Short mmCIF file of C-alpha atoms in Angstrom, two decimals:
data_model
loop_
_atom_site.label_atom_id
_atom_site.label_comp_id
_atom_site.label_asym_id
_atom_site.label_seq_id
_atom_site.Cartn_x
_atom_site.Cartn_y
_atom_site.Cartn_z
CA UNK A 1 0.00 0.00 0.00
CA UNK A 2 1.28 3.44 -0.94
CA UNK A 3 1.35 6.18 1.69
CA UNK A 4 -0.40 8.60 -0.66
CA UNK A 5 -1.47 8.51 -4.30
CA UNK A 6 -2.82 11.12 -6.68
CA UNK A 7 -6.15 10.77 -8.47
CA UNK A 8 -5.94 12.35 -11.91
CA UNK A 9 -8.97 10.82 -13.62
CA UNK A 10 -12.21 12.80 -13.26
CA UNK A 11 -14.36 9.66 -13.02
CA UNK A 12 -12.13 8.19 -10.31
CA UNK A 13 -12.31 11.50 -8.42
CA UNK A 14 -16.11 11.42 -8.56
CA UNK A 15 -16.12 7.84 -7.28
CA UNK A 16 -13.83 8.67 -4.37
CA UNK A 17 -16.00 11.61 -3.31
CA UNK A 18 -19.12 9.50 -2.86
CA UNK A 19 -19.65 9.43 0.95
CA UNK A 20 -20.18 5.67 1.21
CA UNK A 21 -17.29 4.80 -1.07
CA UNK A 22 -15.06 7.19 0.87
CA UNK A 23 -16.14 5.37 4.04
CA UNK A 24 -15.25 2.02 2.48
CA UNK A 25 -11.85 3.36 1.42
CA UNK A 26 -11.22 4.50 4.98
CA UNK A 27 -12.16 1.06 6.31
CA UNK A 28 -9.85 -0.66 3.83
CA UNK A 29 -6.86 1.48 4.77
CA UNK A 30 -6.93 -0.32 8.13
CA UNK A 31 -6.52 -3.71 6.47
CA UNK A 32 -8.03 -6.13 3.95
CA UNK A 33 -11.72 -6.97 4.31
CA UNK A 34 -14.46 -8.72 2.39
CA UNK A 35 -17.83 -7.31 1.35
CA UNK A 36 -19.45 -9.32 4.15
CA UNK A 37 -17.07 -7.91 6.76
CA UNK A 38 -17.59 -4.37 5.53
CA UNK A 39 -21.36 -4.71 5.36
CA UNK A 40 -21.54 -5.05 9.14
CA UNK A 41 -19.31 -2.04 9.68
CA UNK A 42 -21.09 0.40 7.36
CA UNK A 43 -24.66 -0.84 7.75
CA UNK A 44 -25.34 -1.83 4.13
CA UNK A 45 -26.36 -5.15 2.55
CA UNK A 46 -23.43 -7.20 1.30
CA UNK A 47 -24.65 -6.91 -2.30
CA UNK A 48 -24.52 -3.10 -2.20
CA UNK A 49 -21.10 -3.12 -0.57
CA UNK A 50 -19.87 -5.50 -3.26
CA UNK A 51 -21.19 -3.14 -5.95
CA UNK A 52 -19.30 -0.22 -4.42
CA UNK A 53 -16.13 -2.28 -4.10
CA UNK A 54 -16.25 -3.29 -7.77
CA UNK A 55 -16.63 0.36 -8.72
CA UNK A 56 -13.66 1.36 -6.57
CA UNK A 57 -11.62 -1.51 -8.00
CA UNK A 58 -12.46 -0.51 -11.56
CA UNK A 59 -10.93 2.91 -10.92
CA UNK A 60 -7.83 1.56 -9.20
CA UNK A 61 -8.72 2.76 -5.71
CA UNK A 62 -8.89 -0.72 -4.17
CA UNK A 63 -7.29 -4.00 -5.18
CA UNK A 64 -7.50 -7.71 -4.45
CA UNK A 65 -5.46 -8.66 -1.38
CA UNK A 66 -6.39 -12.35 -1.34
CA UNK A 67 -9.22 -14.83 -1.06
CA UNK A 68 -10.59 -17.02 1.70
CA UNK A 69 -13.06 -19.88 1.91
CA UNK A 70 -16.11 -19.42 4.12
CA UNK A 71 -18.31 -22.47 3.89
CA UNK A 72 -19.10 -23.03 0.25
CA UNK A 73 -18.29 -19.45 -0.68
CA UNK A 74 -14.97 -17.92 -1.67
CA UNK A 75 -14.72 -14.37 -0.40
CA UNK A 76 -12.54 -11.73 -2.04
CA UNK A 77 -10.49 -9.71 0.44
CA UNK A 78 -9.98 -6.16 -0.79
CA UNK A 79 -7.57 -3.47 0.35
CA UNK A 80 -7.07 0.20 -0.43
CA UNK A 81 -4.27 0.94 -2.88
CA UNK A 82 -3.09 3.84 -0.69
CA UNK A 83 -3.40 5.09 2.86
CA UNK A 84 -4.59 8.48 1.57
CA UNK A 85 -5.59 10.08 -1.71
CA UNK A 86 -5.13 13.52 -3.26
CA UNK A 87 -7.26 14.72 -6.17
CA UNK A 88 -5.13 16.47 -8.78
CA UNK A 89 -6.36 19.62 -10.55
CA UNK A 90 -5.99 17.55 -13.72
CA UNK A 91 -9.28 15.91 -12.75
CA UNK A 92 -10.85 19.33 -13.49
CA UNK A 93 -8.64 20.04 -16.46
CA UNK A 94 -10.87 22.65 -18.09
CA UNK A 95 -11.01 24.81 -14.95
CA UNK A 96 -7.78 23.98 -13.13
CA UNK A 97 -5.91 26.96 -11.62
CA UNK A 98 -3.29 28.65 -13.77
CA UNK A 99 -0.66 30.65 -11.83
CA UNK A 100 0.44 32.18 -15.11
CA UNK A 101 -2.88 33.96 -15.52
CA UNK A 102 -1.82 36.59 -13.05
CA UNK A 103 1.01 36.99 -10.57
CA UNK A 104 0.43 38.61 -7.19
CA UNK A 105 2.84 37.53 -4.48
CA UNK A 106 0.58 38.98 -1.78
CA UNK A 107 -2.54 37.17 -2.95
CA UNK A 108 -3.79 34.16 -0.98
CA UNK A 109 -5.67 32.99 -4.08
CA UNK A 110 -2.52 33.10 -6.17
CA UNK A 111 -0.83 31.03 -3.45
CA UNK A 112 -3.67 28.51 -3.78
CA UNK A 113 -3.16 28.43 -7.54
CA UNK A 114 0.57 27.80 -7.12
CA UNK A 115 -0.14 25.05 -4.57
CA UNK A 116 -2.61 23.42 -6.96
CA UNK A 117 0.02 23.40 -9.69
CA UNK A 118 2.44 21.80 -7.24
CA UNK A 119 -0.05 18.99 -6.56
CA UNK A 120 -0.67 18.57 -10.29
CA UNK A 121 2.99 18.49 -11.29
CA UNK A 122 4.20 16.24 -8.47
CA UNK A 123 1.29 13.89 -9.13
CA UNK A 124 2.24 13.72 -12.81
CA UNK A 125 5.88 13.09 -11.91
CA UNK A 126 4.98 10.33 -9.44
CA UNK A 127 2.78 8.62 -12.02
CA UNK A 128 5.48 8.81 -14.67
CA UNK A 129 8.22 7.60 -12.33
CA UNK A 130 6.08 4.65 -11.22
CA UNK A 131 5.43 3.61 -14.83
CA UNK A 132 9.12 3.89 -15.64
CA UNK A 133 10.06 2.18 -12.37
CA UNK A 134 12.45 4.97 -11.55
CA UNK A 135 13.05 7.09 -8.48
CA UNK A 136 12.03 10.73 -8.28
CA UNK A 137 14.30 13.34 -6.70
CA UNK A 138 12.28 15.87 -4.68
CA UNK A 139 12.77 17.87 -1.51
CA UNK A 140 10.45 19.62 0.93
CA UNK A 141 11.07 21.63 4.09
CA UNK A 142 8.08 22.40 6.31
CA UNK A 143 8.06 24.36 9.56
CA UNK A 144 6.50 27.11 11.63
CA UNK A 145 7.79 30.50 12.69
CA UNK A 146 6.26 32.88 15.24
CA UNK A 147 6.68 36.56 14.35
CA UNK A 148 6.61 39.18 17.06
CA UNK A 149 5.21 41.81 14.71
CA UNK A 150 4.14 42.50 11.14
CA UNK A 151 7.45 44.33 10.68
CA UNK A 152 9.35 41.17 11.65
CA UNK A 153 7.33 39.18 9.15
CA UNK A 154 8.08 41.69 6.39
CA UNK A 155 11.80 41.58 7.24
CA UNK A 156 11.71 37.78 7.17
CA UNK A 157 10.10 37.80 3.73
CA UNK A 158 12.70 40.22 2.39
CA UNK A 159 15.62 38.23 3.80
CA UNK A 160 14.15 34.93 2.59
CA UNK A 161 13.72 36.33 -0.91
CA UNK A 162 17.30 37.58 -1.01
CA UNK A 163 18.70 34.33 0.37
CA UNK A 164 16.87 31.97 -1.96
CA UNK A 165 17.46 34.31 -4.90
CA UNK A 166 21.20 34.22 -4.19
CA UNK A 167 21.16 30.41 -4.16
CA UNK A 168 19.35 30.34 -7.48
CA UNK A 169 21.86 32.74 -9.01
CA UNK A 170 24.71 30.60 -7.67
CA UNK A 171 23.52 27.22 -8.95
CA UNK A 172 21.42 28.00 -12.01
CA UNK A 173 23.24 27.03 -15.22
CA UNK A 174 21.17 27.69 -18.31
CA UNK A 175 23.97 26.37 -20.53
CA UNK A 176 24.17 22.92 -18.93
CA UNK A 177 23.28 20.55 -21.78
CA UNK A 178 22.61 17.62 -19.48
CA UNK A 179 20.86 19.72 -16.83
CA UNK A 180 17.20 19.60 -15.91
CA UNK A 181 14.96 22.47 -14.89
CA UNK A 182 13.50 22.44 -11.39
CA UNK A 183 10.73 24.55 -9.94
CA UNK A 184 11.10 26.19 -6.53
CA UNK A 185 8.10 27.29 -4.48
CA UNK A 186 8.44 29.14 -1.18
CA UNK A 187 5.16 29.78 0.61
CA UNK A 188 4.32 31.72 3.76
CA UNK A 189 0.83 31.73 5.26
CA UNK A 190 -0.90 31.91 8.65
CA UNK A 191 -1.05 28.55 10.40
CA UNK A 192 -4.45 26.88 10.38
CA UNK A 193 -5.27 25.71 13.90
CA UNK A 194 -7.24 22.48 14.52
CA UNK A 195 -10.90 22.96 15.39
CA UNK A 196 -11.38 23.61 19.09
CA UNK A 197 -7.80 24.68 19.74
CA UNK A 198 -6.93 27.91 21.52
CA UNK A 199 -4.31 30.18 20.00
CA UNK A 200 -2.10 32.66 21.81
CA UNK A 201 -1.77 35.23 19.46
CA UNK A 202 11.76 25.78 -19.02
CA UNK A 203 15.27 26.71 -20.12
CA UNK A 204 15.00 30.27 -19.08
CA UNK A 205 16.30 31.62 -15.80
CA UNK A 206 14.94 30.01 -12.64
CA UNK A 207 12.63 32.01 -10.42
CA UNK A 208 11.53 32.01 -6.81
CA UNK A 209 7.76 32.13 -6.31
CA UNK A 210 7.51 33.57 -2.83
CA UNK A 211 4.03 34.12 -1.49
CA UNK A 212 2.61 35.82 1.60
CA UNK A 213 -1.07 36.12 2.52
CA UNK A 214 -2.35 39.66 2.90
CA UNK A 215 -4.70 39.01 5.80
CA UNK A 216 -3.63 40.05 9.31
CA UNK A 217 -1.71 37.01 10.51
CA UNK A 218 -1.95 35.33 13.90
CA UNK A 219 1.20 34.90 15.95
CA UNK A 220 2.30 31.78 14.09
CA UNK A 221 2.92 31.45 10.36
CA UNK A 222 3.31 28.28 8.32
CA UNK A 223 6.38 28.25 6.12
CA UNK A 224 6.58 25.63 3.38
CA UNK A 225 9.99 26.23 1.93
CA UNK A 226 11.42 24.92 -0.25
CA UNK A 227 9.29 22.57 -2.35
CA UNK A 228 11.68 21.53 -5.14
CA UNK A 229 10.59 19.26 -7.98
CA UNK A 230 11.74 18.71 -11.55
CA UNK A 231 9.85 20.92 -13.96
CA UNK A 232 7.02 19.11 -15.71
CA UNK A 233 7.10 19.69 -19.45
CA UNK A 234 3.55 19.93 -20.75
CA UNK A 235 2.64 18.95 -24.28
CA UNK A 236 1.65 21.94 -26.47
#
C-alpha cells in the first residue's frame, strides 16, 4: 500500500467523493476486508457493498489482497491501494488553476493556484516515475515561525527572498546541456489551527515564487519552503 497517491482521472475522483465509497476506502486502509465484513461495519447489505467495491476496484482505488473460503463461498479480500488520496487539478482540467494567468505575491488565491500546480505536477511526476520504475528526486522543508510583529514578518520575507534568490543565481546554469529544470516554491501563510484549539496570538532563468497572505496574521505562520521538484514539461 502506498502512503499517498494522486487521483488524476475525473471519473475516479467522482467515485472517491461518494460518501459511502469514501467510508469504504477508509475502512480498507486499516486492512483487507471482504464485502461481508464491511457490510456489518457500514450498515449496508453485502450486495450493495460488493457493488461499491467493484466500482472502486475498476478505478484503481482498491485492489485484491487475497481470497478465503467461508463455507461453500470464496470471499474476495480487498484493500485500499493507498493510505490516503489527493485529487489532482488535472481531474478538473478545463477549470484547473493557472498561476500564469496573473502573478500577485501577496494574494492568498494566487498562493492557492501555485499550490494546486504543485499537486498537479508532483502527481504527474509520481505517475510517470512509477510507470518507468524509476526514483524521483524531490525535496520539501516544512516548519513554523512565530513573528513578534508585522514588521518582523516583512523583514523575514525580504531576507528569505534575497537568500533563496542568491542560491538560485549561484547554482542556475542555463547552458548545462545535461541539466534539468527544477521549480522552486516558497510559501508563507498563517497557520491553520485544529478545530477547538486555543491560539495565543523551461530553459530560461529560474525564479523564486515567494508568497505571503495579505490578511492580518496570527502569531504563528506556516512556512513551506522549499518545495523543489523537476519541472514538468507539458505537451503543447
